[in-house]
Amino acid sequence: MSTILLLQSCSNLLIGDRAETSGHDQKPTLPKDYIDQYENLSLLFKAQFKSKLLKIDEGTKKYLNGIAAKIFKYNEIFLGQSSDLEFVILDDDLPFFFSLPSGTIFFSSSLLKKYIKSERVFQAIIALEIYKISHGTFIRKTVVPLGYTSLNQLIAISRLPVDFKVEIDKWAFYLLKRSGMDPTAVLSLIQIINKHALEFSFHNGEYASLSREEYLFKSFIVKESLSMEIAEDSKNSSGGFYNLIRGL
């Protein structure tokens, strides 16, 4: 049986059957044995599929780390101290993104080339995954070591039911807002995935709940009396973002 680990509110993190206080002085995470299992899976996957890993130049690494550092800097009270992250781009025709609790964030080349047209939406993805990594928000699964792993096995750890996803969407909204980035990009990302539900079916595992996620997140924005004005994707992206896309 799988267990979902999720921050239910600003004060309680459910770890298995035990609630713990979160905050500036305490950074809740998955138990170490699960982190180690998932890290071993990640290492095994990268060794098996080495030919699919796209090289990231130093300038792009600096750009990616800069986005993450800014989010951590302005949200330390929620995220704890900055973590070292690894960014991995896989040469794959399917659009997807996910992370592992050890601090690795994966993107597919198809996602970035075909679907993410602006930096603001890309920043939303990073904010979502940083929140998940910082709070150990993953499916808890015992993995039997077979000496082989698959992309589906890795991404399954990151798939969550829609009600849990919406809570993370809300947190990403606030992380972006506090960082001086565009928080409405979270809604734009949800709408992109919803519009291309069939293409993102591998990413989601199922796509029947996508409309519900969008509805619930829009309701959150309205309830909070937040602006629904969405920025144009063709504007305000930096040179670092365009260099990332050109390098794929």
mmCIF file of C-alpha atoms in Angstrom:
data_model
loop_
_atom_site.group_PDB
_atom_site.id
_atom_site.type_symbol
_atom_site.label_atom_id
_atom_site.label_comp_id
_atom_site.label_asym_id
_atom_site.label_seq_id
_atom_site.Cartn_x
_atom_site.Cartn_y
_atom_site.Cartn_z
ATOM 1 C CA MET A 1 0.000 0.000 0.000
ATOM 2 C CA SER A 2 1.196 3.508 -0.818
ATOM 3 C CA THR A 3 1.102 6.383 1.646
ATOM 4 C CA ILE A 4 0.841 10.017 0.605
ATOM 5 C CA LEU A 5 3.019 12.465 2.479
ATOM 6 C CA LEU A 6 1.605 15.958 2.251
ATOM 7 C CA LEU A 7 1.604 19.262 4.060
ATOM 8 C CA GLN A 8 -2.087 19.661 4.857
ATOM 9 C CA SER A 9 -1.794 23.175 6.261
ATOM 10 C CA CYS A 10 0.831 25.700 7.272
ATOM 11 C CA SER A 11 1.311 23.910 10.595
ATOM 12 C CA ASN A 12 0.957 20.169 10.075
ATOM 13 C CA LEU A 13 2.781 17.714 7.894
ATOM 14 C CA LEU A 14 1.416 14.206 7.773
ATOM 15 C CA ILE A 15 4.241 11.669 7.762
ATOM 16 C CA GLY A 16 2.640 8.238 7.646
ATOM 17 C CA ASP A 17 0.231 8.325 10.608
ATOM 18 C CA ARG A 18 2.112 10.966 12.594
ATOM 19 C CA ALA A 19 1.699 14.748 12.352
ATOM 20 C CA GLU A 20 4.755 16.918 12.911
ATOM 21 C CA THR A 21 5.151 20.665 13.191
ATOM 22 C CA SER A 22 6.801 22.385 10.262
ATOM 23 C CA GLY A 23 8.422 25.777 10.049
ATOM 24 C CA HIS A 24 11.646 27.693 9.977
ATOM 25 C CA ASP A 25 13.443 25.510 12.524
ATOM 26 C CA GLN A 26 12.149 22.153 11.384
ATOM 27 C CA LYS A 27 12.208 20.775 7.868
ATOM 28 C CA PRO A 28 10.039 17.667 7.539
ATOM 29 C CA THR A 29 11.094 15.056 5.018
ATOM 30 C CA LEU A 30 10.545 11.471 4.031
ATOM 31 C CA PRO A 31 12.214 8.908 6.287
ATOM 32 C CA LYS A 32 15.833 8.465 5.249
ATOM 33 C CA ASP A 33 15.355 4.879 4.071
ATOM 34 C CA TYR A 34 12.834 6.026 1.470
ATOM 35 C CA ILE A 35 15.057 8.892 0.354
ATOM 36 C CA ASP A 36 17.920 6.425 -0.063
ATOM 37 C CA GLN A 37 15.718 4.010 -2.037
ATOM 38 C CA TYR A 38 14.567 6.730 -4.404
ATOM 39 C CA GLU A 39 18.074 8.129 -4.806
ATOM 40 C CA ASN A 40 19.340 4.662 -5.730
ATOM 41 C CA LEU A 41 16.553 4.402 -8.307
ATOM 42 C CA SER A 42 17.559 7.786 -9.713
ATOM 43 C CA LEU A 43 21.220 6.784 -9.991
ATOM 44 C CA LEU A 44 20.270 3.481 -11.602
ATOM 45 C CA PHE A 45 17.979 5.211 -14.079
ATOM 46 C CA LYS A 46 20.610 7.786 -15.081
ATOM 47 C CA ALA A 47 23.163 5.024 -15.604
ATOM 48 C CA GLN A 48 20.769 2.944 -17.717
ATOM 49 C CA PHE A 49 19.566 5.833 -19.847
ATOM 50 C CA LYS A 50 22.773 7.830 -20.031
ATOM 51 C CA SER A 51 22.311 8.365 -23.767
ATOM 52 C CA LYS A 52 19.004 10.179 -23.105
ATOM 53 C CA LEU A 53 20.475 12.700 -20.670
ATOM 54 C CA LEU A 54 21.008 16.033 -22.398
ATOM 55 C CA LYS A 55 24.119 17.987 -21.477
ATOM 56 C CA ILE A 56 23.422 21.194 -19.577
ATOM 57 C CA ASP A 57 26.063 23.871 -20.057
ATOM 58 C CA GLU A 58 27.437 25.912 -17.174
ATOM 59 C CA GLY A 59 25.480 29.024 -18.118
ATOM 60 C CA THR A 60 22.204 27.112 -18.049
ATOM 61 C CA LYS A 61 23.114 25.446 -14.747
ATOM 62 C CA LYS A 62 23.719 28.896 -13.280
ATOM 63 C CA TYR A 63 20.360 30.062 -14.650
ATOM 64 C CA LEU A 64 18.466 27.084 -13.179
ATOM 65 C CA ASN A 65 20.197 27.353 -9.823
ATOM 66 C CA GLY A 66 19.447 31.076 -9.798
ATOM 67 C CA ILE A 67 15.693 30.485 -10.071
ATOM 68 C CA ALA A 68 15.816 27.932 -7.271
ATOM 69 C CA ALA A 69 17.994 30.151 -5.060
ATOM 70 C CA LYS A 70 15.581 33.061 -5.412
ATOM 71 C CA ILE A 71 12.589 30.907 -4.446
ATOM 72 C CA PHE A 72 14.434 29.574 -1.397
ATOM 73 C CA LYS A 73 15.673 33.041 -0.412
ATOM 74 C CA TYR A 74 12.222 34.585 -0.185
ATOM 75 C CA ASN A 75 10.474 31.537 1.273
ATOM 76 C CA GLU A 76 12.893 30.205 3.874
ATOM 77 C CA ILE A 77 10.159 30.263 6.526
ATOM 78 C CA PHE A 78 8.194 27.710 4.466
ATOM 79 C CA LEU A 79 10.999 25.779 2.792
ATOM 80 C CA GLY A 80 13.823 25.814 5.296
ATOM 81 C CA GLN A 81 17.375 26.471 4.176
ATOM 82 C CA SER A 82 18.293 26.242 0.510
ATOM 83 C CA SER A 83 18.910 22.728 -0.785
ATOM 84 C CA ASP A 84 21.316 21.651 -3.489
ATOM 85 C CA LEU A 85 19.230 20.658 -6.490
ATOM 86 C CA GLU A 86 20.136 18.662 -9.573
ATOM 87 C CA PHE A 87 18.384 19.436 -12.857
ATOM 88 C CA VAL A 88 18.109 16.655 -15.431
ATOM 89 C CA ILE A 89 16.734 17.028 -18.963
ATOM 90 C CA LEU A 90 15.758 13.801 -20.714
ATOM 91 C CA ASP A 91 15.596 13.523 -24.488
ATOM 92 C CA ASP A 92 12.051 12.188 -24.753
ATOM 93 C CA ASP A 93 9.039 12.754 -27.003
ATOM 94 C CA LEU A 94 6.593 12.656 -24.085
ATOM 95 C CA PRO A 95 5.991 15.847 -22.070
ATOM 96 C CA PHE A 96 6.611 15.408 -18.354
ATOM 97 C CA PHE A 97 8.322 16.815 -15.286
ATOM 98 C CA PHE A 98 8.782 15.394 -11.812
ATOM 99 C CA SER A 99 11.179 15.359 -8.902
ATOM 100 C CA LEU A 100 12.638 12.963 -6.366
ATOM 101 C CA PRO A 101 13.042 13.684 -2.641
ATOM 102 C CA SER A 102 16.832 13.656 -2.842
ATOM 103 C CA GLY A 103 16.627 16.927 -4.807
ATOM 104 C CA THR A 104 16.617 15.935 -8.482
ATOM 105 C CA ILE A 105 14.173 17.676 -10.827
ATOM 106 C CA PHE A 106 13.541 16.014 -14.198
ATOM 107 C CA PHE A 107 12.167 17.643 -17.357
ATOM 108 C CA SER A 108 11.634 16.143 -20.789
ATOM 109 C CA SER A 109 12.926 17.897 -23.888
ATOM 110 C CA SER A 110 9.452 17.676 -25.429
ATOM 111 C CA LEU A 111 7.922 19.525 -22.480
ATOM 112 C CA LEU A 112 10.309 22.441 -22.875
ATOM 113 C CA LYS A 113 10.362 22.621 -26.663
ATOM 114 C CA LYS A 114 6.648 22.164 -27.403
ATOM 115 C CA TYR A 115 4.604 23.171 -24.374
ATOM 116 C CA ILE A 116 6.455 25.580 -22.077
ATOM 117 C CA LYS A 117 6.576 28.775 -24.084
ATOM 118 C CA SER A 118 7.498 31.201 -21.331
ATOM 119 C CA GLU A 119 9.809 31.558 -18.385
ATOM 120 C CA ARG A 120 6.946 32.318 -15.995
ATOM 121 C CA VAL A 121 5.436 28.850 -16.533
ATOM 122 C CA PHE A 122 8.863 27.235 -16.259
ATOM 123 C CA GLN A 123 9.363 28.997 -12.923
ATOM 124 C CA ALA A 124 6.004 27.624 -11.771
ATOM 125 C CA ILE A 125 7.216 24.076 -12.457
ATOM 126 C CA ILE A 126 10.365 24.670 -10.426
ATOM 127 C CA ALA A 127 8.335 26.160 -7.549
ATOM 128 C CA LEU A 128 6.019 23.134 -7.492
ATOM 129 C CA GLU A 129 8.893 20.678 -7.394
ATOM 130 C CA ILE A 130 10.882 22.661 -4.823
ATOM 131 C CA TYR A 131 7.897 22.576 -2.504
ATOM 132 C CA LYS A 132 7.519 18.818 -2.941
ATOM 133 C CA ILE A 133 11.218 18.211 -2.323
ATOM 134 C CA SER A 134 11.379 20.505 0.708
ATOM 135 C CA HIS A 135 8.382 18.868 2.374
ATOM 136 C CA GLY A 136 8.863 15.263 1.289
ATOM 137 C CA THR A 137 5.553 15.262 -0.562
ATOM 138 C CA PHE A 138 5.766 11.980 -2.428
ATOM 139 C CA ILE A 139 4.106 8.606 -2.590
ATOM 140 C CA ARG A 140 5.773 6.275 -0.118
ATOM 141 C CA LYS A 141 6.513 2.995 -1.890
ATOM 142 C CA THR A 142 8.780 0.129 -0.961
ATOM 143 C CA VAL A 143 10.916 -0.621 -4.001
ATOM 144 C CA VAL A 144 12.221 -4.127 -4.590
ATOM 145 C CA PRO A 145 15.760 -3.807 -6.059
ATOM 146 C CA LEU A 146 15.917 -5.604 -9.399
ATOM 147 C CA GLY A 147 18.955 -3.915 -10.901
ATOM 148 C CA TYR A 148 16.710 -2.150 -13.400
ATOM 149 C CA THR A 149 14.277 0.729 -13.231
ATOM 150 C CA SER A 150 12.041 2.608 -15.634
ATOM 151 C CA LEU A 151 10.859 6.142 -16.190
ATOM 152 C CA ASN A 152 7.346 5.101 -15.213
ATOM 153 C CA GLN A 153 8.605 3.726 -11.898
ATOM 154 C CA LEU A 154 10.297 7.024 -11.093
ATOM 155 C CA ILE A 155 7.452 9.292 -12.122
ATOM 156 C CA ALA A 156 4.912 7.176 -10.212
ATOM 157 C CA ILE A 157 6.536 8.324 -6.962
ATOM 158 C CA SER A 158 5.585 11.895 -7.863
ATOM 159 C CA ARG A 159 1.972 11.336 -8.995
ATOM 160 C CA LEU A 160 -0.597 12.550 -6.469
ATOM 161 C CA PRO A 161 -4.417 12.590 -6.288
ATOM 162 C CA VAL A 162 -6.016 15.811 -7.441
ATOM 163 C CA ASP A 163 -6.941 17.179 -4.002
ATOM 164 C CA PHE A 164 -3.332 16.883 -2.883
ATOM 165 C CA LYS A 165 -2.066 18.398 -6.135
ATOM 166 C CA VAL A 166 -4.257 21.457 -5.644
ATOM 167 C CA GLU A 167 -2.796 22.050 -2.178
ATOM 168 C CA ILE A 168 0.691 22.031 -3.698
ATOM 169 C CA ASP A 169 -0.535 24.331 -6.490
ATOM 170 C CA LYS A 170 -1.627 26.812 -3.817
ATOM 171 C CA TRP A 171 1.730 26.674 -2.079
ATOM 172 C CA ALA A 172 3.546 27.174 -5.384
ATOM 173 C CA PHE A 173 1.342 30.221 -6.001
ATOM 174 C CA TYR A 174 2.532 31.791 -2.751
ATOM 175 C CA LEU A 175 6.172 30.796 -3.272
ATOM 176 C CA LEU A 176 6.165 32.551 -6.644
ATOM 177 C CA LYS A 177 4.360 35.600 -5.307
ATOM 178 C CA ARG A 178 6.805 36.017 -2.424
ATOM 179 C CA SER A 179 9.718 35.605 -4.865
ATOM 180 C CA GLY A 180 8.539 38.417 -7.136
ATOM 181 C CA MET A 181 7.589 35.982 -9.887
ATOM 182 C CA ASP A 182 4.199 35.561 -11.554
ATOM 183 C CA PRO A 183 1.961 33.376 -9.333
ATOM 184 C CA THR A 184 -0.753 33.096 -12.002
ATOM 185 C CA ALA A 185 1.710 30.983 -13.986
ATOM 186 C CA VAL A 186 0.560 28.027 -11.861
ATOM 187 C CA LEU A 187 -2.884 28.339 -13.437
ATOM 188 C CA SER A 188 -1.316 28.717 -16.887
ATOM 189 C CA LEU A 189 0.599 25.472 -16.334
ATOM 190 C CA ILE A 190 -2.537 23.615 -15.237
ATOM 191 C CA GLN A 191 -4.358 24.906 -18.320
ATOM 192 C CA ILE A 192 -1.536 23.810 -20.640
ATOM 193 C CA ILE A 193 -1.653 20.289 -19.216
ATOM 194 C CA ASN A 194 -5.457 20.268 -19.350
ATOM 195 C CA LYS A 195 -5.511 21.463 -22.959
ATOM 196 C CA HIS A 196 -3.105 18.689 -23.962
ATOM 197 C CA ALA A 197 -4.540 16.048 -21.635
ATOM 198 C CA LEU A 198 -3.861 13.113 -23.929
ATOM 199 C CA GLU A 199 -0.223 14.081 -24.477
ATOM 200 C CA PHE A 200 0.261 14.516 -20.715
ATOM 201 C CA SER A 201 -1.480 11.254 -19.784
ATOM 202 C CA PHE A 202 1.882 9.623 -19.036
ATOM 203 C CA HIS A 203 2.831 12.543 -16.810
ATOM 204 C CA ASN A 204 -0.435 12.375 -14.880
ATOM 205 C CA GLY A 205 -1.104 8.658 -14.935
ATOM 206 C CA GLU A 206 -4.719 9.575 -15.603
ATOM 207 C CA TYR A 207 -6.271 12.735 -16.990
ATOM 208 C CA ALA A 208 -9.890 12.537 -15.848
ATOM 209 C CA SER A 209 -9.087 14.780 -12.870
ATOM 210 C CA LEU A 210 -7.408 17.608 -14.782
ATOM 211 C CA SER A 211 -10.557 19.710 -15.156
ATOM 212 C CA ARG A 212 -11.232 19.319 -11.446
ATOM 213 C CA GLU A 213 -7.735 20.546 -10.603
ATOM 214 C CA GLU A 214 -8.231 23.646 -12.744
ATOM 215 C CA TYR A 215 -11.677 24.290 -11.251
ATOM 216 C CA LEU A 216 -10.444 23.965 -7.660
ATOM 217 C CA PHE A 217 -7.436 26.191 -8.253
ATOM 218 C CA LYS A 218 -9.547 28.879 -9.941
ATOM 219 C CA SER A 219 -11.905 28.732 -6.950
ATOM 220 C CA PHE A 220 -8.937 29.292 -4.653
ATOM 221 C CA ILE A 221 -7.901 32.379 -6.615
ATOM 222 C CA VAL A 222 -11.434 33.800 -6.543
ATOM 223 C CA LYS A 223 -11.868 33.016 -2.843
ATOM 224 C CA GLU A 224 -8.627 34.771 -2.011
ATOM 225 C CA SER A 225 -9.730 37.767 -4.123
ATOM 226 C CA LEU A 226 -6.568 37.413 -6.155
ATOM 227 C CA SER A 227 -6.032 38.849 -9.611
ATOM 228 C CA MET A 228 -6.988 36.555 -12.489
ATOM 229 C CA GLU A 229 -5.039 38.589 -15.014
ATOM 230 C CA ILE A 230 -2.705 36.237 -16.858
ATOM 231 C CA ALA A 231 0.528 37.541 -18.359
ATOM 232 C CA GLU A 232 1.253 37.028 -22.030
ATOM 233 C CA ASP A 233 3.575 34.100 -22.566
ATOM 234 C CA SER A 234 5.411 35.860 -25.364
ATOM 235 C CA LYS A 235 6.759 38.548 -23.030
ATOM 236 C CA ASN A 236 9.154 38.896 -20.128
ATOM 237 C CA SER A 237 11.245 35.748 -20.577
ATOM 238 C CA SER A 238 14.957 36.190 -19.928
ATOM 239 C CA GLY A 239 17.942 35.346 -22.079
ATOM 240 C CA GLY A 240 18.696 32.460 -19.733
ATOM 241 C CA PHE A 241 15.362 30.846 -20.542
ATOM 242 C CA TYR A 242 15.858 31.216 -24.292
ATOM 243 C CA ASN A 243 19.378 29.805 -24.027
ATOM 244 C CA LEU A 244 17.940 26.781 -22.234
ATOM 245 C CA ILE A 245 15.425 26.159 -25.015
ATOM 246 C CA ARG A 246 17.947 26.742 -27.800
ATOM 247 C CA GLY A 247 20.303 24.227 -26.201
ATOM 248 C CA LEU A 248 17.840 21.343 -26.462
#
